[in-house]
PDB file of C-alpha atoms and ligand atoms in Angstrom:
ATOM      1  CA  MET A   1    -111.816 149.740  88.681  1.00  0.00           C
ATOM      2  CA  SER A   2    -112.022 152.520  91.021  1.00  0.00           C
ATOM      3  CA  ASP A   3    -115.023 154.082  92.009  1.00  0.00           C
ATOM      4  CA  TYR A   4    -114.520 157.846  90.885  1.00  0.00           C
ATOM      5  CA  LYS A   5    -116.192 161.137  92.770  1.00  0.00           C
ATOM      6  CA  VAL A   6    -116.502 162.311  89.244  1.00  0.00           C
ATOM      7  CA  LYS A   7    -118.972 160.070  86.784  1.00  0.00           C
ATOM      8  CA  LYS A   8    -119.632 161.086  83.059  1.00  0.00           C
ATOM      9  CA  SER A   9    -120.580 159.027  79.765  1.00  0.00           C
ATOM     10  CA  ASP A  10    -118.263 159.162  76.916  1.00  0.00           C
ATOM     11  CA  ALA A  11    -120.929 161.753  75.527  1.00  0.00           C
ATOM     12  CA  GLN A  12    -120.502 163.929  78.070  1.00  0.00           C
ATOM     13  CA  TRP A  13    -116.556 163.942  78.448  1.00  0.00           C
ATOM     14  CA  LYS A  14    -116.576 164.498  74.467  1.00  0.00           C
ATOM     15  CA  GLU A  15    -118.631 167.694  75.028  1.00  0.00           C
ATOM     16  CA  GLN A  16    -116.236 168.813  77.701  1.00  0.00           C
ATOM     17  CA  LEU A  17    -112.762 167.956  76.197  1.00  0.00           C
ATOM     18  CA  ASP A  18    -111.259 168.745  72.568  1.00  0.00           C
ATOM     19  CA  PRO A  19    -110.192 165.526  70.864  1.00  0.00           C
ATOM     20  CA  MET A  20    -106.992 165.256  71.527  1.00  0.00           C
ATOM     21  CA  GLN A  21    -107.761 165.586  75.434  1.00  0.00           C
ATOM     22  CA  PHE A  22    -110.849 163.253  74.991  1.00  0.00           C
ATOM     23  CA  GLN A  23    -108.256 160.385  73.332  1.00  0.00           C
ATOM     24  CA  VAL A  24    -105.578 161.216  76.482  1.00  0.00           C
ATOM     25  CA  ALA A  25    -107.611 161.728  79.236  1.00  0.00           C
ATOM     26  CA  ARG A  26    -110.478 159.261  78.522  1.00  0.00           C
ATOM     27  CA  GLN A  27    -108.876 156.672  76.251  1.00  0.00           C
ATOM     28  CA  ALA A  28    -105.456 156.729  77.829  1.00  0.00           C
ATOM     29  CA  ALA A  29    -103.447 157.830  74.636  1.00  0.00           C
ATOM     30  CA  THR A  30    -100.154 159.489  74.737  1.00  0.00           C
ATOM     31  CA  GLU A  31     -99.529 162.671  72.861  1.00  0.00           C
ATOM     32  CA  GLN A  32     -96.655 163.033  70.568  1.00  0.00           C
ATOM     33  CA  PRO A  33     -93.540 164.162  72.276  1.00  0.00           C
ATOM     34  CA  PHE A  34     -92.533 167.810  72.011  1.00  0.00           C
ATOM     35  CA  SER A  35     -95.970 168.468  70.659  1.00  0.00           C
ATOM     36  CA  GLY A  36     -98.324 169.471  73.565  1.00  0.00           C
ATOM     37  CA  LYS A  37     -98.178 172.729  75.414  1.00  0.00           C
ATOM     38  CA  TYR A  38     -96.468 172.279  78.504  1.00  0.00           C
ATOM     39  CA  TRP A  39     -93.410 170.621  77.576  1.00  0.00           C
ATOM     40  CA  ASP A  40     -91.302 173.661  77.575  1.00  0.00           C
ATOM     41  CA  HIS A  41     -93.569 175.779  79.429  1.00  0.00           C
ATOM     42  CA  TRP A  42     -91.807 177.291  82.684  1.00  0.00           C
ATOM     43  CA  ASP A  43     -94.437 179.728  84.478  1.00  0.00           C
ATOM     44  CA  ASP A  44     -94.889 179.698  88.050  1.00  0.00           C
ATOM     45  CA  GLY A  45     -98.527 177.822  88.622  1.00  0.00           C
ATOM     46  CA  LYS A  46    -100.404 174.969  89.168  1.00  0.00           C
ATOM     47  CA  TYR A  47    -101.403 172.394  86.770  1.00  0.00           C
ATOM     48  CA  ASN A  48    -104.863 170.912  86.979  1.00  0.00           C
ATOM     49  CA  CYS A  49    -106.888 168.092  85.850  1.00  0.00           C
ATOM     50  CA  ILE A  50    -108.199 168.927  82.581  1.00  0.00           C
ATOM     51  CA  GLY A  51    -111.321 166.352  83.495  1.00  0.00           C
ATOM     52  CA  CYS A  52    -112.351 167.777  87.385  1.00  0.00           C
ATOM     53  CA  GLY A  53    -110.218 171.002  87.721  1.00  0.00           C
ATOM     54  CA  THR A  54    -108.419 169.002  90.816  1.00  0.00           C
ATOM     55  CA  PRO A  55    -105.156 170.603  91.134  1.00  0.00           C
ATOM     56  CA  LEU A  56    -102.443 168.113  90.287  1.00  0.00           C
ATOM     57  CA  PHE A  57     -98.969 169.496  90.135  1.00  0.00           C
ATOM     58  CA  THR A  58     -96.866 172.722  90.650  1.00  0.00           C
ATOM     59  CA  SER A  59     -94.437 174.907  88.833  1.00  0.00           C
ATOM     60  CA  SER A  60     -92.052 174.251  91.638  1.00  0.00           C
ATOM     61  CA  THR A  61     -91.627 170.501  91.055  1.00  0.00           C
ATOM     62  CA  LYS A  62     -91.582 170.521  87.087  1.00  0.00           C
ATOM     63  CA  PHE A  63     -88.318 169.944  85.637  1.00  0.00           C
ATOM     64  CA  ASP A  64     -86.798 169.466  82.043  1.00  0.00           C
ATOM     65  CA  ALA A  65     -86.534 165.682  81.666  1.00  0.00           C
ATOM     66  CA  GLY A  66     -85.865 166.171  78.012  1.00  0.00           C
ATOM     67  CA  CYS A  67     -88.272 163.839  77.254  1.00  0.00           C
ATOM     68  CA  GLY A  68     -90.717 166.245  75.283  1.00  0.00           C
ATOM     69  CA  TRP A  69     -93.627 165.693  77.935  1.00  0.00           C
ATOM     70  CA  PRO A  70     -94.147 167.660  81.122  1.00  0.00           C
ATOM     71  CA  SER A  71     -92.372 166.369  83.711  1.00  0.00           C
ATOM     72  CA  TYR A  72     -92.724 166.692  87.647  1.00  0.00           C
ATOM     73  CA  SER A  73     -90.627 165.160  90.466  1.00  0.00           C
ATOM     74  CA  GLU A  74     -93.961 165.054  92.305  1.00  0.00           C
ATOM     75  CA  SER A  75     -97.670 165.694  92.545  1.00  0.00           C
ATOM     76  CA  ILE A  76     -99.177 168.309  94.571  1.00  0.00           C
ATOM     77  CA  ASN A  77     -99.852 165.398  97.111  1.00  0.00           C
ATOM     78  CA  SER A  78    -100.399 161.668  97.163  1.00  0.00           C
ATOM     79  CA  GLU A  79    -104.324 161.757  97.704  1.00  0.00           C
ATOM     80  CA  VAL A  80    -104.665 163.441  94.215  1.00  0.00           C
ATOM     81  CA  ILE A  81    -103.256 160.538  92.295  1.00  0.00           C
ATOM     82  CA  GLU A  82    -104.011 156.928  91.541  1.00  0.00           C
ATOM     83  CA  ARG A  83    -101.278 154.654  90.240  1.00  0.00           C
ATOM     84  CA  ILE A  84    -102.104 151.774  88.225  1.00  0.00           C
ATOM     85  CA  THR A  85     -99.842 148.894  86.676  1.00  0.00           C
ATOM     86  CA  ASP A  86     -99.901 149.130  83.082  1.00  0.00           C
ATOM     87  CA  ARG A  87     -98.691 146.292  81.394  1.00  0.00           C
ATOM     88  CA  SER A  88     -99.612 147.585  77.771  1.00  0.00           C
ATOM     89  CA  HIS A  89     -97.363 147.668  74.619  1.00  0.00           C
ATOM     90  CA  GLY A  90     -95.194 144.850  76.029  1.00  0.00           C
ATOM     91  CA  MET A  91     -93.523 146.498  79.359  1.00  0.00           C
ATOM     92  CA  THR A  92     -94.838 147.070  82.576  1.00  0.00           C
ATOM     93  CA  ARG A  93     -95.099 150.527  83.695  1.00  0.00           C
ATOM     94  CA  VAL A  94     -97.034 152.670  86.454  1.00  0.00           C
ATOM     95  CA  GLU A  95    -100.007 154.535  85.075  1.00  0.00           C
ATOM     96  CA  VAL A  96    -100.815 157.916  86.695  1.00  0.00           C
ATOM     97  CA  ARG A  97    -104.882 158.903  86.584  1.00  0.00           C
ATOM     98  CA  CYS A  98    -106.624 161.706  88.607  1.00  0.00           C
ATOM     99  CA  LYS A  99    -107.796 160.185  91.627  1.00  0.00           C
ATOM    100  CA  ASN A 100    -111.092 162.415  91.619  1.00  0.00           C
ATOM    101  CA  CYS A 101    -112.438 161.544  88.190  1.00  0.00           C
ATOM    102  CA  GLY A 102    -110.268 158.896  86.435  1.00  0.00           C
ATOM    103  CA  SER A 103    -108.863 160.807  83.728  1.00  0.00           C
ATOM    104  CA  HIS A 104    -105.346 159.429  82.506  1.00  0.00           C
ATOM    105  CA  LEU A 105    -102.389 161.442  83.125  1.00  0.00           C
ATOM    106  CA  GLY A 106     -99.653 159.818  82.031  1.00  0.00           C
ATOM    107  CA  HIS A 107     -96.546 157.641  83.805  1.00  0.00           C
ATOM    108  CA  VAL A 108     -94.564 157.463  86.717  1.00  0.00           C
ATOM    109  CA  PHE A 109     -90.732 156.254  86.390  1.00  0.00           C
ATOM    110  CA  PRO A 110     -88.457 155.565  89.096  1.00  0.00           C
ATOM    111  CA  ASP A 111     -85.617 157.696  87.286  1.00  0.00           C
ATOM    112  CA  GLY A 112     -86.480 161.220  88.596  1.00  0.00           C
ATOM    113  CA  PRO A 113     -84.440 163.677  90.489  1.00  0.00           C
ATOM    114  CA  GLU A 114     -83.904 163.666  93.993  1.00  0.00           C
ATOM    115  CA  PRO A 115     -85.321 163.915  96.826  1.00  0.00           C
ATOM    116  CA  THR A 116     -88.063 161.833  95.438  1.00  0.00           C
ATOM    117  CA  GLY A 117     -86.085 159.999  92.672  1.00  0.00           C
ATOM    118  CA  GLU A 118     -89.574 159.930  90.838  1.00  0.00           C
ATOM    119  CA  ARG A 119     -90.534 161.550  87.329  1.00  0.00           C
ATOM    120  CA  PHE A 120     -93.871 161.837  86.433  1.00  0.00           C
ATOM    121  CA  CYS A 121     -94.242 162.246  82.616  1.00  0.00           C
ATOM    122  CA  ILE A 122     -97.724 163.750  82.125  1.00  0.00           C
ATOM    123  CA  ASN A 123     -99.433 164.391  78.862  1.00  0.00           C
ATOM    124  CA  SER A 124    -100.012 168.180  78.092  1.00  0.00           C
ATOM    125  CA  ALA A 125    -103.352 167.625  76.720  1.00  0.00           C
ATOM    126  CA  ALA A 126    -104.340 165.742  80.316  1.00  0.00           C
ATOM    127  CA  ILE A 127    -103.763 169.024  82.417  1.00  0.00           C
ATOM    128  CA  ASP A 128    -104.819 172.685  82.497  1.00  0.00           C
ATOM    129  CA  PHE A 129    -102.266 175.370  83.464  1.00  0.00           C
ATOM    130  CA  ALA A 130    -103.829 178.093  86.084  1.00  0.00           C
ATOM    131  CA  PRO A 131    -101.312 181.049  87.226  1.00  0.00           C
ATOM    132  CA  PRO A 132    -101.180 182.136  90.808  1.00  0.00           C
ATOM    133  CA  LYS A 133    -104.560 184.137  91.671  1.00  0.00           C
TER     134      LYS A 133
HETATM  135 ZN1  LIG B 201    -109.702 164.837  87.518  1.00  0.00          ZN
END
């Protein structure tokens, strides 16, 4: 396990997050496709970690992957994201977490658009949109 800067107990997380956010960010659940608030959200701005507020993605790299989850071709920078091999559900996938607080965000797949070729498939419940100041 990584040593995250932000450490809270489950009780503290439950106080901060709504039930869906807690399940996704802290228990690695996946929201239903086309159910979250950002899969079809295209305003300019940043998407911050629901757990600690770290900016993780920007609208400029968001694209419509047709999968029902917010999708990004890259993160704001490589420092904010932790990648972990996930062998659950009989698949080998790469889980992505917030490096600062360990919140589960979603997965990254190697089938995204150029130039990165990556697709960050992120749960709306794990992020919080912030328009430009
Ligand atoms: Zn975080």
